[in-house]
Short mmCIF file of C-alpha atoms in Angstrom, two decimals:
data_model
loop_
_atom_site.label_atom_id
_atom_site.label_comp_id
_atom_site.label_asym_id
_atom_site.label_seq_id
_atom_site.Cartn_x
_atom_site.Cartn_y
_atom_site.Cartn_z
CA MET A 1 -19.76 -28.73 8.55
CA ILE A 2 -17.24 -29.78 5.91
CA ASP A 3 -19.78 -29.03 3.20
CA TRP A 4 -20.45 -25.57 4.63
CA LEU A 5 -16.83 -24.87 4.62
CA ASP A 6 -16.33 -26.02 1.20
CA GLN A 7 -19.26 -23.93 -0.10
CA THR A 8 -18.08 -20.87 1.96
CA LEU A 9 -14.20 -20.81 1.62
CA TRP A 10 -13.19 -22.84 -1.44
CA MET A 11 -16.15 -22.78 -3.92
CA PRO A 12 -15.64 -19.04 -4.72
CA PHE A 13 -12.10 -19.74 -5.90
CA THR A 14 -12.75 -23.01 -7.58
CA ASP A 15 -15.73 -22.11 -9.58
CA PHE A 16 -14.99 -18.45 -10.49
CA GLY A 17 -11.85 -17.25 -12.36
CA PHE A 18 -12.22 -13.43 -11.35
CA MET A 19 -12.10 -14.63 -7.55
CA ARG A 20 -8.71 -16.57 -8.32
CA ARG A 21 -7.37 -13.53 -9.97
CA ALA A 22 -8.61 -11.26 -7.23
CA LEU A 23 -6.88 -13.45 -4.70
CA ILE A 24 -3.58 -13.85 -6.43
CA ALA A 25 -3.51 -10.05 -6.79
CA GLY A 26 -4.12 -9.46 -3.04
CA PHE A 27 -1.37 -11.94 -2.31
CA ALA A 28 1.02 -10.25 -4.61
CA LEU A 29 0.34 -6.87 -3.31
CA SER A 30 0.69 -8.00 0.14
CA ILE A 31 4.19 -9.65 -0.47
CA SER A 32 5.58 -6.07 -1.52
CA ALA A 33 3.38 -3.61 0.04
CA GLY A 34 3.73 -5.14 3.62
CA PRO A 35 7.55 -4.63 3.87
CA VAL A 36 7.28 -1.29 2.32
CA GLY A 37 4.70 -0.27 4.94
CA VAL A 38 7.05 -1.59 7.70
CA LEU A 39 9.92 0.38 6.56
CA LEU A 40 7.57 3.60 6.34
CA LEU A 41 6.60 2.90 9.74
CA LEU A 42 9.89 2.73 11.23
CA ARG A 43 10.98 5.75 9.12
CA ARG A 44 8.13 7.73 10.69
CA MET A 45 6.65 8.28 7.40
CA SER A 46 3.33 6.48 7.70
CA LEU A 47 1.22 9.53 6.69
CA MET A 48 3.49 10.17 3.83
CA GLY A 49 2.21 6.90 2.37
CA ASP A 50 -1.33 8.22 2.53
CA ALA A 51 -0.17 11.56 0.96
CA LEU A 52 1.37 9.75 -2.08
CA SER A 53 -1.58 7.54 -2.50
CA HIS A 54 -3.57 10.66 -3.03
CA ALA A 55 -0.93 12.13 -5.15
CA VAL A 56 -1.17 9.70 -7.85
CA LEU A 57 -4.94 10.52 -8.45
CA PRO A 58 -4.49 13.44 -10.88
CA GLY A 59 -2.03 11.56 -13.04
CA ALA A 60 -4.45 8.61 -13.19
CA ALA A 61 -7.43 10.93 -13.75
CA ILE A 62 -5.42 12.51 -16.71
CA GLY A 63 -4.78 8.98 -18.11
CA TYR A 64 -8.25 8.12 -17.83
CA LEU A 65 -9.57 11.17 -19.77
CA ILE A 66 -6.92 10.31 -22.60
CA ALA A 67 -7.43 6.58 -22.81
CA GLY A 68 -10.33 5.65 -20.62
CA LEU A 69 -10.03 2.84 -18.31
CA SER A 70 -6.73 1.95 -19.70
CA LEU A 71 -4.38 0.03 -17.33
CA TRP A 72 -1.13 1.53 -18.76
CA ALA A 73 -2.34 5.12 -19.28
CA MET A 74 -3.70 5.42 -15.81
CA GLY A 75 -0.69 3.65 -14.34
CA ILE A 76 1.96 5.96 -16.17
CA GLY A 77 -0.09 8.95 -15.30
CA GLY A 78 -0.24 8.08 -11.50
CA LEU A 79 3.36 7.11 -11.37
CA VAL A 80 4.46 10.34 -13.06
CA ALA A 81 2.22 12.42 -10.75
CA GLY A 82 3.28 10.61 -7.52
CA LEU A 83 7.00 11.02 -8.46
CA LEU A 84 6.29 14.63 -9.16
CA VAL A 85 4.65 15.26 -5.66
CA ALA A 86 7.58 13.39 -3.93
CA MET A 87 10.17 15.49 -5.61
CA LEU A 88 8.35 18.90 -5.16
CA ALA A 89 7.97 18.07 -1.35
CA GLY A 90 11.58 17.13 -1.04
CA PHE A 91 12.66 20.32 -2.84
CA THR A 92 10.12 22.53 -0.94
CA SER A 93 11.56 21.10 2.51
CA ARG A 94 15.11 21.75 1.60
CA ARG A 95 14.45 25.39 0.50
CA SER A 96 11.95 26.45 3.00
CA ARG A 97 11.21 26.24 6.72
CA LEU A 98 8.52 23.56 6.03
CA ARG A 99 9.45 19.90 7.08
CA GLU A 100 8.97 17.21 4.57
CA ASP A 101 5.75 15.77 6.02
CA ALA A 102 4.29 19.20 6.04
CA SER A 103 5.26 19.68 2.21
CA PHE A 104 3.74 16.35 1.56
CA ALA A 105 0.45 17.41 3.31
CA GLY A 106 0.08 20.45 1.22
CA PHE A 107 0.80 18.81 -2.22
CA TYR A 108 -1.42 15.86 -1.54
CA LEU A 109 -4.34 17.96 -0.66
CA ILE A 110 -4.02 19.95 -3.99
CA SER A 111 -3.46 16.57 -5.88
CA LEU A 112 -6.62 14.96 -4.45
CA ALA A 113 -8.87 18.06 -5.01
CA GLY A 114 -7.39 18.22 -8.57
CA GLY A 115 -7.77 14.52 -9.44
CA VAL A 116 -11.45 14.49 -8.28
CA MET A 117 -12.20 17.75 -10.25
CA ILE A 118 -10.53 16.18 -13.31
CA VAL A 119 -12.63 13.10 -13.11
CA SER A 120 -15.77 14.83 -12.35
CA LEU A 121 -15.33 17.22 -15.35
CA ARG A 122 -15.42 14.52 -17.92
CA GLY A 123 -16.73 11.20 -16.28
CA SER A 124 -19.62 9.94 -14.30
CA SER A 125 -19.91 9.32 -10.51
CA ILE A 126 -19.43 5.48 -11.41
CA ASP A 127 -16.03 6.39 -13.12
CA LEU A 128 -14.99 8.38 -10.14
CA LEU A 129 -15.86 5.52 -7.60
CA HIS A 130 -13.88 3.30 -9.79
CA VAL A 131 -10.69 5.53 -9.58
CA LEU A 132 -11.09 6.31 -5.89
CA PHE A 133 -12.16 2.65 -4.58
CA GLY A 134 -10.93 0.32 -7.30
CA THR A 135 -12.46 -2.96 -8.69
CA ILE A 136 -10.50 -5.84 -7.75
CA LEU A 137 -12.97 -8.36 -9.03
CA ALA A 138 -12.57 -6.88 -12.47
CA ILE A 139 -8.90 -7.44 -12.45
CA ASP A 140 -7.68 -9.13 -15.76
CA ALA A 141 -4.52 -10.86 -16.85
CA PRO A 142 -2.51 -7.78 -17.91
CA THR A 143 -3.33 -6.08 -14.50
CA LEU A 144 -2.40 -9.17 -12.73
CA TYR A 145 1.11 -9.36 -14.60
CA LEU A 146 1.59 -5.64 -13.67
CA ILE A 147 0.94 -6.09 -10.00
CA ALA A 148 3.20 -9.27 -9.97
CA GLY A 149 5.85 -7.25 -11.79
CA ILE A 150 5.85 -4.41 -9.47
CA SER A 151 5.85 -6.84 -6.54
CA SER A 152 8.92 -8.65 -8.01
CA ILE A 153 10.81 -5.41 -8.67
CA THR A 154 10.06 -4.04 -5.21
CA LEU A 155 11.45 -7.14 -3.44
CA LEU A 156 14.44 -7.09 -5.70
CA MET A 157 15.14 -3.33 -4.95
CA LEU A 158 14.59 -3.63 -1.25
CA ALA A 159 17.06 -6.49 -1.16
CA ILE A 160 19.64 -4.04 -2.78
CA ILE A 161 19.01 -1.01 -0.57
CA TYR A 162 18.04 -2.97 2.52
CA ARG A 163 21.25 -1.85 4.57
CA PRO A 164 21.18 1.65 4.02
CA LEU A 165 17.55 1.84 4.62
CA VAL A 166 17.71 0.01 7.88
CA MET A 167 20.61 2.06 9.07
CA GLU A 168 18.74 5.22 8.29
CA CYS A 169 15.90 3.92 10.27
CA PHE A 170 17.80 3.30 13.29
CA ASP A 171 20.92 5.28 13.19
CA PRO A 172 20.98 8.00 10.55
CA GLU A 173 23.82 9.87 12.15
CA PHE A 174 26.19 6.90 11.81
CA LEU A 175 25.21 6.47 8.20
CA ARG A 176 26.09 10.14 7.36
CA ALA A 177 29.23 9.70 9.36
CA VAL A 178 30.38 6.86 7.19
CA LYS A 179 29.22 8.73 4.10
CA GLY A 180 26.59 6.12 3.30
CA ARG A 181 24.09 6.46 0.51
CA GLY A 182 21.07 7.35 2.58
CA GLY A 183 19.80 9.98 0.02
CA TRP A 184 20.02 7.79 -2.84
CA ALA A 185 18.47 4.92 -1.07
CA HIS A 186 15.67 7.35 0.22
CA HIS A 187 14.65 8.36 -3.34
CA VAL A 188 14.58 4.78 -4.54
CA PHE A 189 12.45 3.78 -1.55
CA LEU A 190 10.06 6.78 -2.44
CA LEU A 191 9.92 5.38 -5.93
CA LEU A 192 9.04 1.77 -4.64
CA VAL A 193 6.26 3.36 -2.37
CA VAL A 194 4.66 4.98 -5.53
CA LEU A 195 5.02 1.72 -7.44
CA ASN A 196 3.26 -0.29 -4.74
CA LEU A 197 0.51 2.50 -4.53
CA ILE A 198 0.07 2.25 -8.41
CA ALA A 199 -0.29 -1.56 -7.97
CA GLY A 200 -2.77 -1.07 -5.10
CA PHE A 201 -4.48 1.60 -7.12
CA GLN A 202 -5.27 -0.93 -10.03
CA SER A 203 -7.05 -3.18 -7.61
CA LEU A 204 -8.30 -1.21 -4.58
CA GLY A 205 -8.30 2.34 -5.70
CA THR A 206 -6.42 5.57 -4.45
CA LEU A 207 -8.27 5.60 -1.08
CA MET A 208 -7.80 2.01 -0.20
CA ALA A 209 -4.24 1.23 -1.64
CA VAL A 210 -2.54 2.62 1.50
CA GLY A 211 -4.77 0.47 3.72
CA MET A 212 -3.01 -2.65 2.59
CA MET A 213 0.46 -0.85 2.94
CA MET A 214 0.06 0.29 6.56
CA LEU A 215 -2.38 -1.75 8.40
CA PRO A 216 -0.42 -5.17 8.11
CA ALA A 217 2.62 -3.00 9.00
CA LEU A 218 0.97 -1.69 12.20
CA VAL A 219 -0.37 -5.29 13.32
CA ALA A 220 3.25 -6.74 12.77
CA ARG A 221 4.79 -3.81 14.73
CA LEU A 222 2.45 -4.57 17.71
CA TRP A 223 3.51 -8.14 17.70
CA THR A 224 7.32 -8.02 17.42
CA SER A 225 10.32 -5.73 17.49
CA ALA A 226 12.36 -7.94 15.37
CA LEU A 227 12.66 -6.56 11.87
CA GLY A 228 12.69 -9.78 9.93
CA SER A 229 9.80 -11.23 11.89
CA MET A 230 8.13 -7.93 11.43
CA LEU A 231 8.61 -8.03 7.65
CA LEU A 232 7.26 -11.57 7.43
CA LEU A 233 4.34 -10.94 9.76
CA SER A 234 3.26 -8.06 7.64
CA VAL A 235 2.99 -10.09 4.47
CA LEU A 236 1.08 -12.75 6.28
CA VAL A 237 -1.55 -10.40 7.61
CA GLY A 238 -1.77 -8.81 4.15
CA CYS A 239 -2.49 -12.39 2.46
CA ALA A 240 -4.94 -13.35 5.31
CA ALA A 241 -6.93 -10.05 4.90
CA SER A 242 -7.04 -10.56 1.18
CA LEU A 243 -8.31 -14.16 1.61
CA ILE A 244 -10.99 -13.30 4.37
CA GLY A 245 -12.07 -10.20 2.53
CA LEU A 246 -12.75 -11.89 -0.60
CA VAL A 247 -14.62 -14.66 1.01
CA VAL A 248 -16.83 -12.16 3.10
CA SER A 249 -17.43 -9.82 0.11
CA PHE A 250 -18.48 -12.92 -2.05
CA ASN A 251 -20.97 -14.53 0.65
CA ALA A 252 -22.24 -11.09 1.94
CA GLY A 253 -22.70 -9.40 -1.45
CA ILE A 254 -20.57 -6.48 -0.39
CA ALA A 255 -17.70 -4.36 -2.00
CA SER A 256 -14.42 -6.47 -2.17
CA GLY A 257 -11.82 -3.64 -1.81
CA PRO A 258 -13.35 -2.14 1.41
CA ALA A 259 -13.83 -5.82 2.80
CA ILE A 260 -10.09 -6.50 2.33
CA VAL A 261 -9.14 -3.37 3.95
CA LEU A 262 -11.56 -3.64 6.89
CA SER A 263 -10.38 -7.36 7.45
CA ALA A 264 -6.80 -5.98 7.73
CA GLY A 265 -8.44 -3.37 10.21
CA VAL A 266 -10.00 -6.00 12.32
CA PHE A 267 -6.42 -7.71 12.65
CA TYR A 268 -5.16 -4.24 13.76
CA LEU A 269 -7.81 -3.50 16.28
CA VAL A 270 -7.62 -7.04 17.86
CA SER A 271 -3.84 -6.72 17.88
CA LEU A 272 -4.14 -3.28 19.61
CA VAL A 273 -5.68 -4.87 22.43
CA ILE A 274 -3.92 -8.23 22.93
CA ALA A 275 -0.62 -7.84 21.26
CA PRO A 276 2.53 -7.60 23.41
CA GLY A 277 2.96 -4.07 22.04
CA GLY A 278 -0.94 -3.32 22.46
CA LEU A 279 -2.75 -2.01 25.25
CA LEU A 280 -3.17 -5.06 27.49
CA GLY A 281 0.54 -6.17 26.80
CA ARG A 282 1.89 -2.90 27.75
CA HIS A 283 -0.29 -2.62 30.84
CA HIS A 284 0.72 -6.18 32.20
CA ARG A 285 4.37 -5.24 31.74
#
């Protein structure tokens, strides 16, 4: 039994450097993406995270066309595209009858189609799959430094804007009454969302990055209503999903990115049934 556990759980990480880098990247991404996902959930902006994850695609595709599979070119392109869509959606919602979520929906659909078109014009189907679904097992040291840097910046900025963000989640009227900086904090928060999607894009691809942001947040919301516990639990679920997904993908020979997101999905489905905020918990109450 001990030998089986050693071969199954520890050997992939002790014997293979690419597995260790993938695990560290998954942990670093979970530490920042989980809290960001919780705040998106509490601000009723869950689907905006999905919209922004698609919005980075055309910028990343343009970076790919210019410099190939370059970390910095695709990352900077995705950052510019994501911020541009966020600003356009905010501007449109203020100047038209559309709400912000509807504006995001329109722009992200255009971005997704445009990004896929750009990659398919010059690249192969393999290149397109790399952009859409990522290759976490191919993470190198520079990519790992980028993900860790984004995670550190996210935690620092969340600590700075924590009070106005939380206040805007639960009592936006009071924040406006005391002339709080809710608008400034909102824009910084959208920047952090885009940065974490860029970090996730480097490892999981544009279509999977939002999964590691929202699924751990949903699990945490089902188990607790305390914000501090929710933030911590989202991080733990993300780390556990990264570990389990990598182990399953290594031993079963399946794609690592989808395995990680599906592991988080299993946590969500189980929690949806047995957690205090889930189906059975609410039924018993």
